[in-house]
Amino acid sequence: MIFKLVGDKRPYPEHGLSNREWAQIPPRQVRLDSLITTKAVLDLHSLLARDSTFYGDLFPHVVQWNGDLYLEDGLHRALRAALHQRSVLHARVLELDG
Protein backbone atom coordinates (compact mmCIF):
# COMPACT_ATOMS: atom_id res chain seq x y z
CA MET A 1 0.00 0.00 0.00
CA ILE A 2 1.47 3.34 -1.03
CA PHE A 3 -1.25 5.77 0.14
CA LYS A 4 -3.91 5.61 2.83
CA LEU A 5 -6.57 6.28 0.22
CA VAL A 6 -6.77 7.36 -3.42
CA GLY A 7 -9.22 10.23 -3.68
CA ASP A 8 -10.18 12.40 -6.63
CA LYS A 9 -11.27 15.66 -5.02
CA ARG A 10 -10.47 18.12 -2.26
CA PRO A 11 -12.97 17.57 0.57
CA TYR A 12 -11.57 20.40 2.69
CA PRO A 13 -12.55 24.08 2.34
CA GLU A 14 -10.68 26.33 -0.09
CA HIS A 15 -7.63 27.82 1.64
CA GLY A 16 -6.53 30.34 -0.99
CA LEU A 17 -2.78 30.06 -0.29
CA SER A 18 -0.48 31.40 -2.98
CA ASN A 19 2.79 29.69 -3.93
CA ARG A 20 4.62 32.36 -1.95
CA GLU A 21 2.53 31.59 1.15
CA TRP A 22 3.11 27.85 0.75
CA ALA A 23 6.86 28.56 0.62
CA GLN A 24 6.65 30.07 4.13
CA ILE A 25 5.58 26.71 5.61
CA PRO A 26 8.65 24.68 6.65
CA PRO A 27 8.74 21.15 5.24
CA ARG A 28 8.39 18.17 7.54
CA GLN A 29 8.45 14.42 7.09
CA VAL A 30 5.18 12.74 6.18
CA ARG A 31 4.58 9.02 5.81
CA LEU A 32 3.29 8.08 2.37
CA ASP A 33 0.82 5.61 3.86
CA SER A 34 -0.83 8.42 5.83
CA LEU A 35 -1.65 10.47 2.72
CA ILE A 36 -4.96 10.66 0.86
CA THR A 37 -4.55 11.82 -2.73
CA THR A 38 -6.76 14.51 -4.23
CA LYS A 39 -6.06 13.29 -7.78
CA ALA A 40 -6.81 9.78 -8.97
CA VAL A 41 -4.97 10.18 -12.31
CA LEU A 42 -1.38 11.12 -13.08
CA ASP A 43 0.07 11.73 -16.51
CA LEU A 44 3.04 9.38 -16.97
CA HIS A 45 4.86 12.11 -18.89
CA SER A 46 4.86 14.16 -15.67
CA LEU A 47 6.04 11.25 -13.56
CA LEU A 48 8.84 10.13 -15.86
CA ALA A 49 10.07 13.51 -17.11
CA ARG A 50 13.63 14.28 -16.08
CA ASP A 51 12.72 17.82 -15.06
CA SER A 52 9.39 16.97 -13.39
CA THR A 53 10.73 18.02 -10.00
CA PHE A 54 12.69 21.00 -11.34
CA TYR A 55 9.86 23.50 -11.77
CA GLY A 56 7.66 24.74 -8.93
CA ASP A 57 8.04 23.99 -5.25
CA LEU A 58 10.54 21.30 -4.31
CA PHE A 59 8.18 19.97 -1.67
CA PRO A 60 4.69 18.53 -2.09
CA HIS A 61 1.76 20.42 -0.58
CA VAL A 62 -0.32 18.59 2.01
CA VAL A 63 -3.45 19.84 3.76
CA GLN A 64 -4.23 18.46 7.22
CA TRP A 65 -7.99 18.60 7.80
CA ASN A 66 -10.19 16.69 10.26
CA GLY A 67 -7.23 14.53 11.27
CA ASP A 68 -6.42 13.40 7.71
CA LEU A 69 -3.54 14.39 5.43
CA TYR A 70 -4.51 15.26 1.84
CA LEU A 71 -1.85 15.40 -0.86
CA GLU A 72 -2.94 18.51 -2.76
CA ASP A 73 0.09 18.98 -5.01
CA GLY A 74 3.12 16.80 -5.70
CA LEU A 75 1.62 13.42 -6.56
CA HIS A 76 4.47 12.78 -9.01
CA ARG A 77 7.03 13.43 -6.25
CA ALA A 78 5.24 11.09 -3.85
CA LEU A 79 5.09 8.32 -6.45
CA ARG A 80 8.77 8.79 -7.25
CA ALA A 81 9.56 8.39 -3.54
CA ALA A 82 7.48 5.19 -3.48
CA LEU A 83 9.22 3.85 -6.58
CA HIS A 84 12.53 4.39 -4.76
CA GLN A 85 11.09 2.34 -1.87
CA ARG A 86 10.94 5.29 0.52
CA SER A 87 8.14 5.33 3.06
CA VAL A 88 8.38 9.06 3.90
CA LEU A 89 8.82 12.31 2.03
CA HIS A 90 9.32 15.92 3.03
CA ALA A 91 6.24 18.07 2.43
CA ARG A 92 4.80 21.41 3.40
CA VAL A 93 1.77 20.76 5.62
CA LEU A 94 -1.00 23.34 6.00
CA GLU A 95 -3.15 22.67 9.05
CA LEU A 96 -6.79 23.69 8.52
CA ASP A 97 -9.39 23.74 11.23
CA GLY A 98 -12.23 21.33 10.59
PDB file of N, CA and C in Angstrom:
ATOM      1  N   MET A   1       0.846  -1.186   0.000  1.00  0.00           N
ATOM      2  CA  MET A   1       0.000   0.000   0.000  1.00  0.00           C
ATOM      3  C   MET A   1       0.888   1.245   0.000  1.00  0.00           C
ATOM      4  N   ILE A   2       0.675   2.118  -0.954  1.00  0.00           N
ATOM      5  CA  ILE A   2       1.465   3.345  -1.034  1.00  0.00           C
ATOM      6  C   ILE A   2       0.783   4.455  -0.247  1.00  0.00           C
ATOM      7  N   PHE A   3      -0.507   4.691  -0.502  1.00  0.00           N
ATOM      8  CA  PHE A   3      -1.246   5.767   0.138  1.00  0.00           C
ATOM      9  C   PHE A   3      -2.341   5.193   1.031  1.00  0.00           C
ATOM     10  N   LYS A   4      -2.793   6.007   1.967  1.00  0.00           N
ATOM     11  CA  LYS A   4      -3.905   5.606   2.833  1.00  0.00           C
ATOM     12  C   LYS A   4      -5.166   5.406   2.009  1.00  0.00           C
ATOM     13  N   LEU A   5      -5.384   6.317   1.060  1.00  0.00           N
ATOM     14  CA  LEU A   5      -6.575   6.276   0.215  1.00  0.00           C
ATOM     15  C   LEU A   5      -6.304   7.065  -1.047  1.00  0.00           C
ATOM     16  N   VAL A   6      -6.866   6.615  -2.161  1.00  0.00           N
ATOM     17  CA  VAL A   6      -6.771   7.363  -3.415  1.00  0.00           C
ATOM     18  C   VAL A   6      -8.092   8.089  -3.605  1.00  0.00           C
ATOM     19  N   GLY A   7      -8.038   9.407  -3.473  1.00  0.00           N
ATOM     20  CA  GLY A   7      -9.218  10.233  -3.675  1.00  0.00           C
ATOM     21  C   GLY A   7      -9.135  10.953  -5.010  1.00  0.00           C
ATOM     22  N   ASP A   8     -10.182  11.659  -5.372  1.00  0.00           N
ATOM     23  CA  ASP A   8     -10.179  12.396  -6.633  1.00  0.00           C
ATOM     24  C   ASP A   8     -10.752  13.801  -6.487  1.00  0.00           C
ATOM     25  N   LYS A   9     -10.772  14.300  -5.246  1.00  0.00           N
ATOM     26  CA  LYS A   9     -11.271  15.663  -5.025  1.00  0.00           C
ATOM     27  C   LYS A   9     -10.678  16.189  -3.725  1.00  0.00           C
ATOM     28  N   ARG A  10     -10.905  17.461  -3.483  1.00  0.00           N
ATOM     29  CA  ARG A  10     -10.466  18.115  -2.258  1.00  0.00           C
ATOM     30  C   ARG A  10     -11.676  18.278  -1.338  1.00  0.00           C
ATOM     31  N   PRO A  11     -11.796  17.476  -0.294  1.00  0.00           N
ATOM     32  CA  PRO A  11     -12.965  17.567   0.572  1.00  0.00           C
ATOM     33  C   PRO A  11     -12.905  18.714   1.578  1.00  0.00           C
ATOM     34  N   TYR A  12     -11.767  19.325   1.725  1.00  0.00           N
ATOM     35  CA  TYR A  12     -11.571  20.404   2.688  1.00  0.00           C
ATOM     36  C   TYR A  12     -11.933  21.745   2.050  1.00  0.00           C
ATOM     37  N   PRO A  13     -12.183  22.761   2.881  1.00  0.00           N
ATOM     38  CA  PRO A  13     -12.546  24.082   2.336  1.00  0.00           C
ATOM     39  C   PRO A  13     -11.373  24.726   1.597  1.00  0.00           C
ATOM     40  N   GLU A  14     -11.698  25.598   0.675  1.00  0.00           N
ATOM     41  CA  GLU A  14     -10.679  26.335  -0.087  1.00  0.00           C
ATOM     42  C   GLU A  14      -9.842  27.167   0.875  1.00  0.00           C
ATOM     43  N   HIS A  15      -8.516  27.079   0.737  1.00  0.00           N
ATOM     44  CA  HIS A  15      -7.633  27.820   1.643  1.00  0.00           C
ATOM     45  C   HIS A  15      -7.065  29.073   1.008  1.00  0.00           C
ATOM     46  N   GLY A  16      -6.966  29.138  -0.298  1.00  0.00           N
ATOM     47  CA  GLY A  16      -6.534  30.340  -0.988  1.00  0.00           C
ATOM     48  C   GLY A  16      -5.063  30.700  -0.847  1.00  0.00           C
ATOM     49  N   LEU A  17      -4.205  29.757  -0.433  1.00  0.00           N
ATOM     50  CA  LEU A  17      -2.782  30.058  -0.286  1.00  0.00           C
ATOM     51  C   LEU A  17      -2.112  30.203  -1.648  1.00  0.00           C
ATOM     52  N   SER A  18      -1.275  31.205  -1.772  1.00  0.00           N
ATOM     53  CA  SER A  18      -0.483  31.397  -2.984  1.00  0.00           C
ATOM     54  C   SER A  18       0.789  30.546  -2.871  1.00  0.00           C
ATOM     55  N   ASN A  19       1.517  30.406  -3.964  1.00  0.00           N
ATOM     56  CA  ASN A  19       2.791  29.689  -3.931  1.00  0.00           C
ATOM     57  C   ASN A  19       3.756  30.333  -2.950  1.00  0.00           C
ATOM     58  N   ARG A  20       3.749  31.647  -2.886  1.00  0.00           N
ATOM     59  CA  ARG A  20       4.624  32.362  -1.951  1.00  0.00           C
ATOM     60  C   ARG A  20       4.266  32.036  -0.501  1.00  0.00           C
ATOM     61  N   GLU A  21       2.968  31.941  -0.207  1.00  0.00           N
ATOM     62  CA  GLU A  21       2.535  31.594   1.147  1.00  0.00           C
ATOM     63  C   GLU A  21       2.867  30.139   1.487  1.00  0.00           C
ATOM     64  N   TRP A  22       2.710  29.237   0.520  1.00  0.00           N
ATOM     65  CA  TRP A  22       3.113  27.853   0.746  1.00  0.00           C
ATOM     66  C   TRP A  22       4.606  27.784   1.086  1.00  0.00           C
ATOM     67  N   ALA A  23       5.411  28.589   0.415  1.00  0.00           N
ATOM     68  CA  ALA A  23       6.865  28.564   0.625  1.00  0.00           C
ATOM     69  C   ALA A  23       7.254  28.977   2.039  1.00  0.00           C
ATOM     70  N   GLN A  24       6.367  29.650   2.758  1.00  0.00           N
ATOM     71  CA  GLN A  24       6.651  30.068   4.134  1.00  0.00           C
ATOM     72  C   GLN A  24       6.456  28.924   5.143  1.00  0.00           C
ATOM     73  N   ILE A  25       5.820  27.849   4.718  1.00  0.00           N
ATOM     74  CA  ILE A  25       5.582  26.705   5.612  1.00  0.00           C
ATOM     75  C   ILE A  25       6.803  25.793   5.552  1.00  0.00           C
ATOM     76  N   PRO A  26       7.453  25.551   6.686  1.00  0.00           N
ATOM     77  CA  PRO A  26       8.645  24.684   6.654  1.00  0.00           C
ATOM     78  C   PRO A  26       8.264  23.231   6.363  1.00  0.00           C
ATOM     79  N   PRO A  27       9.047  22.550   5.535  1.00  0.00           N
ATOM     80  CA  PRO A  27       8.741  21.151   5.238  1.00  0.00           C
ATOM     81  C   PRO A  27       8.970  20.256   6.455  1.00  0.00           C
ATOM     82  N   ARG A  28       8.212  19.176   6.495  1.00  0.00           N
ATOM     83  CA  ARG A  28       8.385  18.172   7.540  1.00  0.00           C
ATOM     84  C   ARG A  28       8.170  16.794   6.920  1.00  0.00           C
ATOM     85  N   GLN A  29       8.611  15.773   7.612  1.00  0.00           N
ATOM     86  CA  GLN A  29       8.451  14.423   7.094  1.00  0.00           C
ATOM     87  C   GLN A  29       7.006  13.954   7.243  1.00  0.00           C
ATOM     88  N   VAL A  30       6.526  13.289   6.201  1.00  0.00           N
ATOM     89  CA  VAL A  30       5.177  12.744   6.181  1.00  0.00           C
ATOM     90  C   VAL A  30       5.274  11.313   5.642  1.00  0.00           C
ATOM     91  N   ARG A  31       4.612  10.398   6.297  1.00  0.00           N
ATOM     92  CA  ARG A  31       4.579   9.015   5.814  1.00  0.00           C
ATOM     93  C   ARG A  31       3.653   8.923   4.597  1.00  0.00           C
ATOM     94  N   LEU A  32       4.112   8.240   3.570  1.00  0.00           N
ATOM     95  CA  LEU A  32       3.291   8.076   2.373  1.00  0.00           C
ATOM     96  C   LEU A  32       1.983   7.362   2.681  1.00  0.00           C
ATOM     97  N   ASP A  33       2.034   6.381   3.575  1.00  0.00           N
ATOM     98  CA  ASP A  33       0.824   5.611   3.860  1.00  0.00           C
ATOM     99  C   ASP A  33      -0.175   6.342   4.749  1.00  0.00           C
ATOM    100  N   SER A  34       0.132   7.599   5.088  1.00  0.00           N
ATOM    101  CA  SER A  34      -0.828   8.423   5.833  1.00  0.00           C
ATOM    102  C   SER A  34      -1.505   9.449   4.929  1.00  0.00           C
ATOM    103  N   LEU A  35      -1.130   9.470   3.652  1.00  0.00           N
ATOM    104  CA  LEU A  35      -1.653  10.468   2.715  1.00  0.00           C
ATOM    105  C   LEU A  35      -2.880   9.970   1.957  1.00  0.00           C
ATOM    106  N   ILE A  36      -3.812  10.893   1.729  1.00  0.00           N
ATOM    107  CA  ILE A  36      -4.958  10.663   0.862  1.00  0.00           C
ATOM    108  C   ILE A  36      -4.763  11.565  -0.353  1.00  0.00           C
ATOM    109  N   THR A  37      -4.770  11.000  -1.534  1.00  0.00           N
ATOM    110  CA  THR A  37      -4.552  11.816  -2.730  1.00  0.00           C
ATOM    111  C   THR A  37      -5.814  12.610  -3.065  1.00  0.00           C
ATOM    112  N   THR A  38      -5.622  13.726  -3.736  1.00  0.00           N
ATOM    113  CA  THR A  38      -6.764  14.511  -4.228  1.00  0.00           C
ATOM    114  C   THR A  38      -6.873  14.399  -5.750  1.00  0.00           C
ATOM    115  N   LYS A  39      -6.017  13.581  -6.336  1.00  0.00           N
ATOM    116  CA  LYS A  39      -6.061  13.290  -7.778  1.00  0.00           C
ATOM    117  C   LYS A  39      -5.963  11.783  -7.939  1.00  0.00           C
ATOM    118  N   ALA A  40      -6.833  11.215  -8.745  1.00  0.00           N
ATOM    119  CA  ALA A  40      -6.807   9.776  -8.972  1.00  0.00           C
ATOM    120  C   ALA A  40      -6.007   9.424 -10.223  1.00  0.00           C
ATOM    121  N   VAL A  41      -5.648  10.429 -11.039  1.00  0.00           N
ATOM    122  CA  VAL A  41      -4.974  10.181 -12.305  1.00  0.00           C
ATOM    123  C   VAL A  41      -3.709  11.027 -12.374  1.00  0.00           C
ATOM    124  N   LEU A  42      -2.645  10.417 -12.881  1.00  0.00           N
ATOM    125  CA  LEU A  42      -1.380  11.119 -13.080  1.00  0.00           C
ATOM    126  C   LEU A  42      -0.890  10.837 -14.484  1.00  0.00           C
ATOM    127  N   ASP A  43      -0.492  11.869 -15.180  1.00  0.00           N
ATOM    128  CA  ASP A  43       0.072  11.732 -16.513  1.00  0.00           C
ATOM    129  C   ASP A  43       1.476  11.138 -16.388  1.00  0.00           C
ATOM    130  N   LEU A  44       1.729  10.017 -17.051  1.00  0.00           N
ATOM    131  CA  LEU A  44       3.042   9.380 -16.968  1.00  0.00           C
ATOM    132  C   LEU A  44       4.160  10.273 -17.488  1.00  0.00           C
ATOM    133  N   HIS A  45       3.844  11.169 -18.411  1.00  0.00           N
ATOM    134  CA  HIS A  45       4.862  12.106 -18.886  1.00  0.00           C
ATOM    135  C   HIS A  45       5.363  12.965 -17.729  1.00  0.00           C
ATOM    136  N   SER A  46       4.466  13.373 -16.844  1.00  0.00           N
ATOM    137  CA  SER A  46       4.862  14.164 -15.673  1.00  0.00           C
ATOM    138  C   SER A  46       5.716  13.343 -14.717  1.00  0.00           C
ATOM    139  N   LEU A  47       5.316  12.109 -14.500  1.00  0.00           N
ATOM    140  CA  LEU A  47       6.041  11.255 -13.563  1.00  0.00           C
ATOM    141  C   LEU A  47       7.439  10.928 -14.061  1.00  0.00           C
ATOM    142  N   LEU A  48       7.567  10.628 -15.330  1.00  0.00           N
ATOM    143  CA  LEU A  48       8.835  10.135 -15.858  1.00  0.00           C
ATOM    144  C   LEU A  48       9.733  11.213 -16.449  1.00  0.00           C
ATOM    145  N   ALA A  49       9.256  12.434 -16.547  1.00  0.00           N
ATOM    146  CA  ALA A  49      10.072  13.512 -17.112  1.00  0.00           C
ATOM    147  C   ALA A  49      11.278  13.791 -16.218  1.00  0.00           C
ATOM    148  N   ARG A  50      12.409  13.998 -16.845  1.00  0.00           N
ATOM    149  CA  ARG A  50      13.633  14.276 -16.079  1.00  0.00           C
ATOM    150  C   ARG A  50      13.533  15.540 -15.258  1.00  0.00           C
ATOM    151  N   ASP A  51      12.816  16.533 -15.761  1.00  0.00           N
ATOM    152  CA  ASP A  51      12.724  17.817 -15.063  1.00  0.00           C
ATOM    153  C   ASP A  51      11.407  17.969 -14.302  1.00  0.00           C
ATOM    154  N   SER A  52      10.704  16.864 -14.026  1.00  0.00           N
ATOM    155  CA  SER A  52       9.388  16.974 -13.388  1.00  0.00           C
ATOM    156  C   SER A  52       9.460  17.559 -11.985  1.00  0.00           C
ATOM    157  N   THR A  53      10.594  17.442 -11.334  1.00  0.00           N
ATOM    158  CA  THR A  53      10.728  18.017  -9.995  1.00  0.00           C
ATOM    159  C   THR A  53      11.564  19.296 -10.025  1.00  0.00           C
ATOM    160  N   PHE A  54      11.858  19.808 -11.214  1.00  0.00           N
ATOM    161  CA  PHE A  54      12.690  21.000 -11.337  1.00  0.00           C
ATOM    162  C   PHE A  54      11.877  22.281 -11.208  1.00  0.00           C
ATOM    163  N   TYR A  55      10.683  22.295 -11.773  1.00  0.00           N
ATOM    164  CA  TYR A  55       9.859  23.504 -11.767  1.00  0.00           C
ATOM    165  C   TYR A  55       8.910  23.493 -10.577  1.00  0.00           C
ATOM    166  N   GLY A  56       8.594  24.652 -10.054  1.00  0.00           N
ATOM    167  CA  GLY A  56       7.660  24.742  -8.931  1.00  0.00           C
ATOM    168  C   GLY A  56       8.343  24.483  -7.605  1.00  0.00           C
ATOM    169  N   ASP A  57       7.543  24.241  -6.601  1.00  0.00           N
ATOM    170  CA  ASP A  57       8.037  23.994  -5.253  1.00  0.00           C
ATOM    171  C   ASP A  57       8.742  22.647  -5.205  1.00  0.00           C
ATOM    172  N   LEU A  58       9.823  22.568  -4.465  1.00  0.00           N
ATOM    173  CA  LEU A  58      10.541  21.303  -4.314  1.00  0.00           C
ATOM    174  C   LEU A  58       9.790  20.316  -3.432  1.00  0.00           C
ATOM    175  N   PHE A  59       8.874  20.816  -2.621  1.00  0.00           N
ATOM    176  CA  PHE A  59       8.175  19.972  -1.667  1.00  0.00           C
ATOM    177  C   PHE A  59       6.692  19.870  -2.016  1.00  0.00           C
ATOM    178  N   PRO A  60       6.124  18.680  -1.879  1.00  0.00           N
ATOM    179  CA  PRO A  60       4.686  18.529  -2.092  1.00  0.00           C
ATOM    180  C   PRO A  60       3.887  19.355  -1.091  1.00  0.00           C
ATOM    181  N   HIS A  61       2.654  19.674  -1.456  1.00  0.00           N
ATOM    182  CA  HIS A  61       1.755  20.424  -0.585  1.00  0.00           C
ATOM    183  C   HIS A  61       0.715  19.471  -0.019  1.00  0.00           C
ATOM    184  N   VAL A  62       0.606  19.456   1.305  1.00  0.00           N
ATOM    185  CA  VAL A  62      -0.322  18.586   2.013  1.00  0.00           C
ATOM    186  C   VAL A  62      -1.220  19.449   2.888  1.00  0.00           C
ATOM    187  N   VAL A  63      -2.498  19.134   2.905  1.00  0.00           N
ATOM    188  CA  VAL A  63      -3.447  19.836   3.762  1.00  0.00           C
ATOM    189  C   VAL A  63      -3.920  18.860   4.841  1.00  0.00           C
ATOM    190  N   GLN A  64      -3.730  19.254   6.099  1.00  0.00           N
ATOM    191  CA  GLN A  64      -4.232  18.461   7.217  1.00  0.00           C
ATOM    192  C   GLN A  64      -5.595  19.019   7.606  1.00  0.00           C
ATOM    193  N   TRP A  65      -6.620  18.164   7.522  1.00  0.00           N
ATOM    194  CA  TRP A  65      -7.986  18.595   7.801  1.00  0.00           C
ATOM    195  C   TRP A  65      -8.749  17.438   8.431  1.00  0.00           C
ATOM    196  N   ASN A  66      -9.417  17.700   9.535  1.00  0.00           N
ATOM    197  CA  ASN A  66     -10.190  16.687  10.263  1.00  0.00           C
ATOM    198  C   ASN A  66      -9.362  15.443  10.569  1.00  0.00           C
ATOM    199  N   GLY A  67      -8.092  15.644  10.883  1.00  0.00           N
ATOM    200  CA  GLY A  67      -7.228  14.534  11.266  1.00  0.00           C
ATOM    201  C   GLY A  67      -6.623  13.749  10.118  1.00  0.00           C
ATOM    202  N   ASP A  68      -6.960  14.086   8.878  1.00  0.00           N
ATOM    203  CA  ASP A  68      -6.417  13.396   7.713  1.00  0.00           C
ATOM    204  C   ASP A  68      -5.455  14.295   6.956  1.00  0.00           C
ATOM    205  N   LEU A  69      -4.528  13.675   6.232  1.00  0.00           N
ATOM    206  CA  LEU A  69      -3.539  14.394   5.429  1.00  0.00           C
ATOM    207  C   LEU A  69      -3.867  14.196   3.955  1.00  0.00           C
ATOM    208  N   TYR A  70      -4.147  15.297   3.255  1.00  0.00           N
ATOM    209  CA  TYR A  70      -4.514  15.262   1.844  1.00  0.00           C
ATOM    210  C   TYR A  70      -3.374  15.807   0.989  1.00  0.00           C
ATOM    211  N   LEU A  71      -2.919  15.002   0.050  1.00  0.00           N
ATOM    212  CA  LEU A  71      -1.854  15.401  -0.862  1.00  0.00           C
ATOM    213  C   LEU A  71      -2.459  16.261  -1.966  1.00  0.00           C
ATOM    214  N   GLU A  72      -2.312  17.569  -1.826  1.00  0.00           N
ATOM    215  CA  GLU A  72      -2.936  18.506  -2.764  1.00  0.00           C
ATOM    216  C   GLU A  72      -2.096  18.688  -4.028  1.00  0.00           C
ATOM    217  N   ASP A  73      -0.796  18.746  -3.872  1.00  0.00           N
ATOM    218  CA  ASP A  73       0.091  18.980  -5.010  1.00  0.00           C
ATOM    219  C   ASP A  73       1.375  18.196  -4.776  1.00  0.00           C
ATOM    220  N   GLY A  74       1.876  17.544  -5.814  1.00  0.00           N
ATOM    221  CA  GLY A  74       3.121  16.801  -5.696  1.00  0.00           C
ATOM    222  C   GLY A  74       2.943  15.295  -5.782  1.00  0.00           C
ATOM    223  N   LEU A  75       1.859  14.852  -6.428  1.00  0.00           N
ATOM    224  CA  LEU A  75       1.618  13.418  -6.563  1.00  0.00           C
ATOM    225  C   LEU A  75       2.789  12.743  -7.269  1.00  0.00           C
ATOM    226  N   HIS A  76       3.344  13.385  -8.287  1.00  0.00           N
ATOM    227  CA  HIS A  76       4.469  12.776  -9.005  1.00  0.00           C
ATOM    228  C   HIS A  76       5.692  12.611  -8.095  1.00  0.00           C
ATOM    229  N   ARG A  77       5.917  13.557  -7.186  1.00  0.00           N
ATOM    230  CA  ARG A  77       7.033  13.431  -6.248  1.00  0.00           C
ATOM    231  C   ARG A  77       6.803  12.288  -5.258  1.00  0.00           C
ATOM    232  N   ALA A  78       5.575  12.159  -4.783  1.00  0.00           N
ATOM    233  CA  ALA A  78       5.241  11.086  -3.847  1.00  0.00           C
ATOM    234  C   ALA A  78       5.395   9.719  -4.517  1.00  0.00           C
ATOM    235  N   LEU A  79       4.956   9.597  -5.755  1.00  0.00           N
ATOM    236  CA  LEU A  79       5.094   8.324  -6.452  1.00  0.00           C
ATOM    237  C   LEU A  79       6.555   8.005  -6.739  1.00  0.00           C
ATOM    238  N   ARG A  80       7.337   9.019  -7.055  1.00  0.00           N
ATOM    239  CA  ARG A  80       8.775   8.787  -7.248  1.00  0.00           C
ATOM    240  C   ARG A  80       9.414   8.286  -5.959  1.00  0.00           C
ATOM    241  N   ALA A  81       9.037   8.851  -4.829  1.00  0.00           N
ATOM    242  CA  ALA A  81       9.558   8.388  -3.541  1.00  0.00           C
ATOM    243  C   ALA A  81       9.176   6.920  -3.326  1.00  0.00           C
ATOM    244  N   ALA A  82       7.931   6.573  -3.633  1.00  0.00           N
ATOM    245  CA  ALA A  82       7.475   5.193  -3.476  1.00  0.00           C
ATOM    246  C   ALA A  82       8.234   4.251  -4.408  1.00  0.00           C
ATOM    247  N   LEU A  83       8.475   4.680  -5.633  1.00  0.00           N
ATOM    248  CA  LEU A  83       9.222   3.849  -6.583  1.00  0.00           C
ATOM    249  C   LEU A  83      10.660   3.614  -6.120  1.00  0.00           C
ATOM    250  N   HIS A  84      11.181   4.544  -5.343  1.00  0.00           N
ATOM    251  CA  HIS A  84      12.528   4.395  -4.764  1.00  0.00           C
ATOM    252  C   HIS A  84      12.475   3.701  -3.400  1.00  0.00           C
ATOM    253  N   GLN A  85      11.330   3.115  -3.092  1.00  0.00           N
ATOM    254  CA  GLN A  85      11.087   2.344  -1.870  1.00  0.00           C
ATOM    255  C   GLN A  85      11.290   3.157  -0.597  1.00  0.00           C
ATOM    256  N   ARG A  86      10.938   4.444  -0.673  1.00  0.00           N
ATOM    257  CA  ARG A  86      10.943   5.291   0.518  1.00  0.00           C
ATOM    258  C   ARG A  86       9.538   5.290   1.109  1.00  0.00           C
ATOM    259  N   SER A  87       9.451   5.325   2.418  1.00  0.00           N
ATOM    260  CA  SER A  87       8.138   5.334   3.063  1.00  0.00           C
ATOM    261  C   SER A  87       7.744   6.726   3.544  1.00  0.00           C
ATOM    262  N   VAL A  88       8.672   7.683   3.488  1.00  0.00           N
ATOM    263  CA  VAL A  88       8.382   9.056   3.902  1.00  0.00           C
ATOM    264  C   VAL A  88       8.873  10.030   2.836  1.00  0.00           C
ATOM    265  N   LEU A  89       8.320  11.229   2.851  1.00  0.00           N
ATOM    266  CA  LEU A  89       8.821  12.313   2.027  1.00  0.00           C
ATOM    267  C   LEU A  89       8.682  13.605   2.812  1.00  0.00           C
ATOM    268  N   HIS A  90       9.416  14.598   2.411  1.00  0.00           N
ATOM    269  CA  HIS A  90       9.320  15.916   3.032  1.00  0.00           C
ATOM    270  C   HIS A  90       8.265  16.715   2.282  1.00  0.00           C
ATOM    271  N   ALA A  91       7.332  17.299   3.018  1.00  0.00           N
ATOM    272  CA  ALA A  91       6.238  18.065   2.428  1.00  0.00           C
ATOM    273  C   ALA A  91       5.920  19.267   3.293  1.00  0.00           C
ATOM    274  N   ARG A  92       5.323  20.256   2.677  1.00  0.00           N
ATOM    275  CA  ARG A  92       4.798  21.408   3.402  1.00  0.00           C
ATOM    276  C   ARG A  92       3.373  21.061   3.822  1.00  0.00           C
ATOM    277  N   VAL A  93       3.072  21.166   5.120  1.00  0.00           N
ATOM    278  CA  VAL A  93       1.768  20.757   5.622  1.00  0.00           C
ATOM    279  C   VAL A  93       1.019  21.967   6.166  1.00  0.00           C
ATOM    280  N   LEU A  94      -0.122  22.268   5.552  1.00  0.00           N
ATOM    281  CA  LEU A  94      -1.000  23.335   6.003  1.00  0.00           C
ATOM    282  C   LEU A  94      -2.059  22.719   6.908  1.00  0.00           C
ATOM    283  N   GLU A  95      -2.167  23.207   8.127  1.00  0.00           N
ATOM    284  CA  GLU A  95      -3.154  22.669   9.055  1.00  0.00           C
ATOM    285  C   GLU A  95      -4.392  23.562   9.021  1.00  0.00           C
ATOM    286  N   LEU A  96      -5.508  22.981   8.565  1.00  0.00           N
ATOM    287  CA  LEU A  96      -6.788  23.692   8.515  1.00  0.00           C
ATOM    288  C   LEU A  96      -7.671  23.207   9.648  1.00  0.00           C
ATOM    289  N   ASP A  97      -8.429  24.119  10.212  1.00  0.00           N
ATOM    290  CA  ASP A  97      -9.394  23.742  11.233  1.00  0.00           C
ATOM    291  C   ASP A  97     -10.592  23.095  10.572  1.00  0.00           C
ATOM    292  N   GLY A  98     -11.080  22.018  11.164  1.00  0.00           N
ATOM    293  CA  GLY A  98     -12.229  21.331  10.589  1.00  0.00           C
ATOM    294  C   GLY A  98     -13.355  21.456  11.501  1.00  0.00           C
TER     295      GLY A  98
END
